[in-house]
Short mmCIF file of C-alpha atoms and ligand atoms in Angstrom, two decimals:
data_model
loop_
_atom_site.label_atom_id
_atom_site.label_comp_id
_atom_site.label_asym_id
_atom_site.label_seq_id
_atom_site.Cartn_x
_atom_site.Cartn_y
_atom_site.Cartn_z
CA UNK A 946 -0.08 0.07 -0.24
CA UNK A 947 1.17 3.54 -0.69
CA UNK A 948 1.09 6.21 1.59
CA UNK A 949 2.18 9.45 1.62
CA UNK A 950 4.54 10.36 4.76
CA UNK A 951 3.33 13.06 6.54
CA UNK A 952 5.58 15.88 8.11
CA UNK A 953 3.98 18.09 10.72
CA UNK A 954 5.38 20.87 12.56
CA UNK A 955 4.63 21.50 16.09
CA UNK A 956 5.42 25.17 16.77
CA UNK A 957 4.13 24.79 20.35
CA UNK A 958 3.90 28.25 22.00
CA UNK A 959 6.34 30.08 19.53
CA UNK A 960 5.61 32.90 17.03
CA UNK A 961 4.53 36.45 16.19
CA UNK A 962 2.70 37.74 13.25
CA UNK A 963 6.03 38.91 11.94
CA UNK A 964 8.20 35.72 12.31
CA UNK A 965 5.32 33.80 11.35
CA UNK A 966 4.82 35.53 8.01
CA UNK A 967 8.90 34.70 7.48
CA UNK A 968 8.65 31.51 8.09
CA UNK A 969 5.85 30.26 6.14
CA UNK A 970 6.43 32.76 3.01
CA UNK A 971 10.08 30.56 3.10
CA UNK A 972 8.27 27.40 3.73
CA UNK A 973 5.85 27.97 0.83
CA UNK A 974 8.92 29.26 -1.53
CA UNK A 975 10.73 26.08 -0.98
CA UNK A 976 8.34 23.40 -1.12
CA UNK A 977 7.73 23.07 -4.63
CA UNK A 978 6.33 19.67 -5.29
CA UNK A 979 6.65 17.75 -2.04
CA UNK A 980 6.52 13.64 -2.22
CA UNK A 981 5.04 13.83 1.43
CA UNK A 982 1.96 15.42 3.01
CA UNK A 983 2.80 18.77 5.11
CA UNK A 984 1.27 20.31 7.96
CA UNK A 985 2.06 23.08 10.30
CA UNK A 986 0.35 23.38 13.92
CA UNK A 987 0.60 26.86 15.03
CA UNK A 988 -0.93 28.63 18.19
CA UNK A 989 -4.69 29.16 17.91
CA UNK A 990 -4.51 33.28 17.64
CA UNK A 991 -2.33 32.71 14.52
CA UNK A 992 -4.66 30.26 12.50
CA UNK A 993 -6.57 32.62 10.49
CA UNK A 994 -2.75 34.03 9.60
CA UNK A 995 -1.12 31.24 8.60
CA UNK A 996 -4.18 29.85 7.08
CA UNK A 997 -4.32 32.74 4.60
CA UNK A 998 -0.37 32.30 4.08
CA UNK A 999 -0.75 28.77 2.94
CA UNK A 1000 -3.65 29.15 0.59
CA UNK A 1001 -2.79 27.49 -2.55
CA UNK A 1002 0.24 25.76 -1.26
CA UNK A 1003 0.76 21.88 -0.30
CA UNK A 1004 0.75 23.03 3.63
CA UNK A 1005 -1.98 22.38 5.63
CA UNK A 1006 -2.96 24.19 8.89
CA UNK A 1007 -3.43 22.33 12.15
CA UNK A 1008 -3.78 23.20 15.87
CA UNK A 1009 -2.01 21.86 18.76
CA UNK A 1010 -4.89 21.16 20.74
CA UNK A 1011 -8.69 20.68 20.70
CA UNK A 1012 -11.35 20.59 23.18
CA UNK A 1013 -13.30 17.73 23.92
CA UNK A 1014 -16.69 19.38 24.39
CA UNK A 1015 -18.68 20.75 21.64
CA UNK A 1016 -19.67 24.16 22.98
CA UNK A 1017 -20.22 26.16 26.12
CA UNK A 1018 -18.70 27.00 29.64
CA UNK A 1019 -15.34 26.16 28.88
CA UNK A 1020 -12.96 29.12 29.28
CA UNK A 1021 -10.03 28.88 26.86
CA UNK A 1022 -11.12 26.12 24.98
CA UNK A 1023 -11.61 25.97 21.20
CA UNK A 1024 -14.19 23.31 19.96
CA UNK A 1025 -13.27 21.24 16.62
CA UNK A 1026 -16.24 23.04 15.03
CA UNK A 1027 -14.44 26.30 15.45
CA UNK A 1028 -11.00 25.03 14.38
CA UNK A 1029 -12.99 23.62 11.33
CA UNK A 1030 -14.01 26.88 10.39
CA UNK A 1031 -10.64 27.78 9.92
CA UNK A 1032 -9.76 25.07 7.67
CA UNK A 1033 -7.87 23.35 10.16
CA UNK A 1034 -6.68 19.57 8.97
CA UNK A 1035 -5.33 18.13 11.69
CA UNK A 1036 -5.10 18.54 15.41
CA UNK A 1037 -2.33 17.14 18.02
CA UNK A 1038 -3.83 15.34 20.85
CA UNK A 1039 -2.42 14.17 23.96
CA UNK A 1040 1.19 15.62 23.50
CA UNK A 1041 3.11 14.92 26.32
CA UNK A 1042 3.26 18.71 27.33
CA UNK A 1043 -0.54 18.44 27.94
CA UNK A 1044 -0.23 15.21 29.69
CA UNK A 1045 2.20 16.85 31.92
CA UNK A 1046 1.16 20.33 32.41
CA UNK A 1047 -2.42 20.28 31.92
CA UNK A 1048 -3.04 17.07 33.31
CA UNK A 1049 -4.66 15.39 30.33
CA UNK A 1050 -5.67 11.65 31.08
CA UNK A 1051 -5.86 8.84 28.64
CA UNK A 1052 -9.60 9.41 28.81
CA UNK A 1053 -9.50 13.14 28.00
CA UNK A 1054 -6.90 12.46 25.14
CA UNK A 1055 -9.57 9.89 23.95
CA UNK A 1056 -12.34 12.06 23.84
CA UNK A 1057 -10.61 14.71 22.29
CA UNK A 1058 -9.87 12.27 19.36
CA UNK A 1059 -13.70 11.75 19.33
CA UNK A 1060 -14.36 15.05 18.92
CA UNK A 1061 -11.65 15.98 16.22
CA UNK A 1062 -12.91 12.85 14.00
CA UNK A 1063 -16.55 13.73 14.49
CA UNK A 1064 -15.86 16.92 12.76
CA UNK A 1065 -13.52 15.77 10.11
CA UNK A 1066 -10.30 16.65 11.51
CA UNK A 1067 -7.29 14.07 11.48
CA UNK A 1068 -6.32 13.99 15.22
CA UNK A 1069 -2.41 13.41 15.85
CA UNK A 1070 -2.57 11.08 18.60
CA UNK A 1071 0.64 11.14 20.63
CA UNK A 1072 1.68 8.57 23.04
CA UNK A 1073 5.34 8.21 24.59
CA UNK A 1074 7.69 7.02 27.52
CA UNK A 1075 9.32 9.13 29.97
CA UNK A 1076 12.97 8.34 30.96
CA UNK A 1077 12.21 6.67 34.03
CA UNK A 1078 9.28 4.31 32.33
CA UNK A 1079 12.43 3.65 29.88
CA UNK A 1080 14.64 2.58 32.18
CA UNK A 1081 11.98 0.58 33.96
CA UNK A 1082 11.20 -1.06 30.81
CA UNK A 1083 7.84 -0.53 30.60
CA UNK A 1084 7.84 1.60 27.26
CA UNK A 1085 5.58 -0.74 25.42
CA UNK A 1086 3.36 -1.44 28.18
CA UNK A 1087 3.09 3.02 28.51
CA UNK A 1088 2.59 3.37 24.64
CA UNK A 1089 0.11 0.73 24.50
CA UNK A 1090 -1.91 1.59 27.55
CA UNK A 1091 -2.18 5.20 25.60
CA UNK A 1092 -3.41 3.79 22.46
CA UNK A 1093 -5.40 1.37 24.07
CA UNK A 1094 -7.54 3.93 25.13
CA UNK A 1095 -8.23 6.19 22.35
CA UNK A 1096 -8.88 2.72 20.21
CA UNK A 1097 -11.43 1.59 23.04
CA UNK A 1098 -13.31 4.88 22.72
CA UNK A 1099 -12.82 5.64 18.71
CA UNK A 1100 -13.28 2.09 17.44
CA UNK A 1101 -13.13 1.38 13.68
CA UNK A 1102 -12.78 5.54 13.41
CA UNK A 1103 -9.23 5.04 14.45
CA UNK A 1104 -8.46 4.18 11.09
CA UNK A 1105 -8.76 7.64 10.13
CA UNK A 1106 -5.95 8.62 12.86
CA UNK A 1107 -2.49 9.79 12.84
CA UNK A 1108 -0.45 8.27 15.87
CA UNK A 1109 2.96 10.08 16.82
CA UNK A 1110 5.49 8.13 18.90
CA UNK A 1111 7.28 10.85 21.05
CA UNK A 1112 9.35 9.78 23.61
CA UNK A 1113 9.09 12.35 26.15
CA UNK A 1114 13.18 12.03 27.07
CA UNK A 1115 13.79 12.89 23.18
CA UNK A 1116 11.46 16.02 23.30
CA UNK A 1117 13.49 19.38 22.89
CA UNK A 1118 16.53 17.33 24.54
CA UNK A 1119 18.50 16.85 21.21
CA UNK A 1120 18.66 13.15 22.32
CA UNK A 1121 16.85 11.33 19.56
CA UNK A 1122 15.82 7.86 19.65
CA UNK A 1123 18.07 5.72 17.47
CA UNK A 1124 16.34 4.64 14.16
CA UNK A 1125 16.27 1.07 15.68
CA UNK A 1126 14.51 2.22 19.11
CA UNK A 1127 12.19 4.27 17.05
CA UNK A 1128 11.52 1.21 14.64
CA UNK A 1129 10.80 -1.18 17.59
CA UNK A 1130 8.14 1.00 19.11
CA UNK A 1131 6.67 1.82 15.84
CA UNK A 1132 6.28 -1.91 15.37
CA UNK A 1133 4.35 -2.36 18.59
CA UNK A 1134 1.80 0.06 17.86
CA UNK A 1135 1.39 -1.09 14.29
CA UNK A 1136 0.69 -4.27 15.56
CA UNK A 1137 -1.98 -3.15 18.20
CA UNK A 1138 -3.49 -1.05 15.36
CA UNK A 1139 -3.55 -4.31 13.46
CA UNK A 1140 -5.33 -5.86 16.00
CA UNK A 1141 -8.25 -2.86 16.33
CA UNK A 1142 -8.40 -2.33 12.56
CA UNK A 1143 -6.68 -5.03 10.62
CA UNK A 1144 -7.22 -4.05 7.09
CA UNK A 1145 -6.73 -0.45 7.72
CA UNK A 1146 -3.27 -0.75 10.08
CA UNK A 1147 -1.00 -0.66 7.00
CA UNK A 1148 -2.43 2.86 5.84
CA UNK A 1149 -2.51 4.67 9.45
CA UNK A 1150 0.36 6.81 9.91
CA UNK A 1151 2.94 6.60 12.51
CA UNK A 1152 4.94 9.65 13.27
CA UNK A 1153 8.26 9.90 15.06
CA UNK A 1154 8.71 13.14 17.20
CA UNK A 1155 11.72 13.88 19.57
CA UNK A 1156 14.76 16.32 18.04
CA UNK A 1157 14.18 15.16 14.78
CA UNK A 1158 16.39 17.58 12.43
CA UNK A 1159 17.50 18.36 9.11
CA UNK A 1160 20.44 15.74 10.06
CA UNK A 1161 18.97 12.58 11.36
CA UNK A 1162 15.53 12.73 9.26
CA UNK A 1163 16.29 10.63 6.45
CA UNK A 1164 17.74 7.78 8.86
CA UNK A 1165 14.67 7.76 10.78
CA UNK A 1166 12.48 7.93 7.94
CA UNK A 1167 13.42 4.95 6.22
CA UNK A 1168 12.40 2.99 8.91
CA UNK A 1169 9.77 0.68 7.76
CA UNK A 1170 6.92 1.63 10.21
CA UNK A 1171 7.84 5.65 10.51
CA UNK A 1172 5.27 7.33 8.54
CA UNK A 1173 6.58 10.72 9.03
CA UNK A 1174 7.66 13.11 11.70
CA UNK A 1175 6.16 15.41 14.17
CA UNK A 1176 8.57 18.26 14.42
CA UNK A 1177 9.29 21.05 17.30
CA UNK A 1178 12.29 23.19 17.38
CA UNK A 1179 13.57 22.48 13.44
CA UNK A 1180 9.97 23.34 12.23
CA UNK A 1181 10.43 27.11 13.36
CA UNK A 1182 13.96 26.91 10.98
CA UNK A 1183 12.64 27.21 7.07
CA UNK A 1184 16.07 25.76 5.81
CA UNK A 1185 15.74 22.93 8.65
CA UNK A 1186 12.08 22.10 8.09
CA UNK A 1187 12.54 21.90 4.27
CA UNK A 1188 15.32 19.70 4.69
CA UNK A 1189 13.19 17.32 6.52
CA UNK A 1190 10.50 17.60 4.20
CA UNK A 1191 12.89 16.73 1.47
CA UNK A 1192 14.15 13.58 3.34
CA UNK A 1193 10.49 12.71 3.48
CA UNK A 1194 10.03 10.12 0.26
P1 13P B 814 11.07 19.01 19.34
O1 13P B 814 11.42 18.42 17.86
O2 13P B 814 11.55 20.14 19.51
O3 13P B 814 12.06 17.95 20.18
O4 13P B 814 9.62 18.45 20.11
C1 13P B 814 9.15 17.59 19.57
C2 13P B 814 7.94 17.62 19.81
O5 13P B 814 7.54 17.81 20.98
C3 13P B 814 6.65 17.64 18.44
O6 13P B 814 5.43 17.56 19.04
#
């Protein structure tokens, strides 16, 4: 089965009107005809700005979070229907920073996944172990538990999700998982998806995230079950992000 890789930038809480314009204009000028799908997941206040900058290019816009709720008294949250009005194609859910700093549980992540799917937004569901969990030999159990919760709530709809394996110890640390370490976990996730959605599992994209950069992207993306990348720091630098895009074929 042929599936395009997905290279998604997660800007996190970075950017300004001026910086975004410079970055996105450089990306649009540099992408030409990419072999992969491309997205930039931007802070909510900039969705409209970035959407207008990418119009007519192969770059899609994503959000970094989505509410599990449809509407109402949920101060500070954005619903999937609101994001949809800004042509948001993807929403990151369950990023480890949200699990860690905002108390997002597997149940909340599963409900957010459902809210995105119900509104035609592709959720990028993040899973990953901490360093302590890896050292305790719990990596497989942790990522399987995180993905199982999403499968339990979303059933056969999980064929529409993107999964991102982001080992917490590799995020923003410059310590990338080796291609072998990443592939081993991706294979575990693939097997779990296969169990849940047999005929669709091969088509579900599993991204790697965690200090992916222009220098290490090609080797990571060459692994059998690595179908793209979720990139933080290196997505803020146009030449680096463009190099990662070029490595995804
Ligand atoms: P870095 O690429 O900065 O390590 O961040 C990875 C990440 O968290 C993407 O969601």
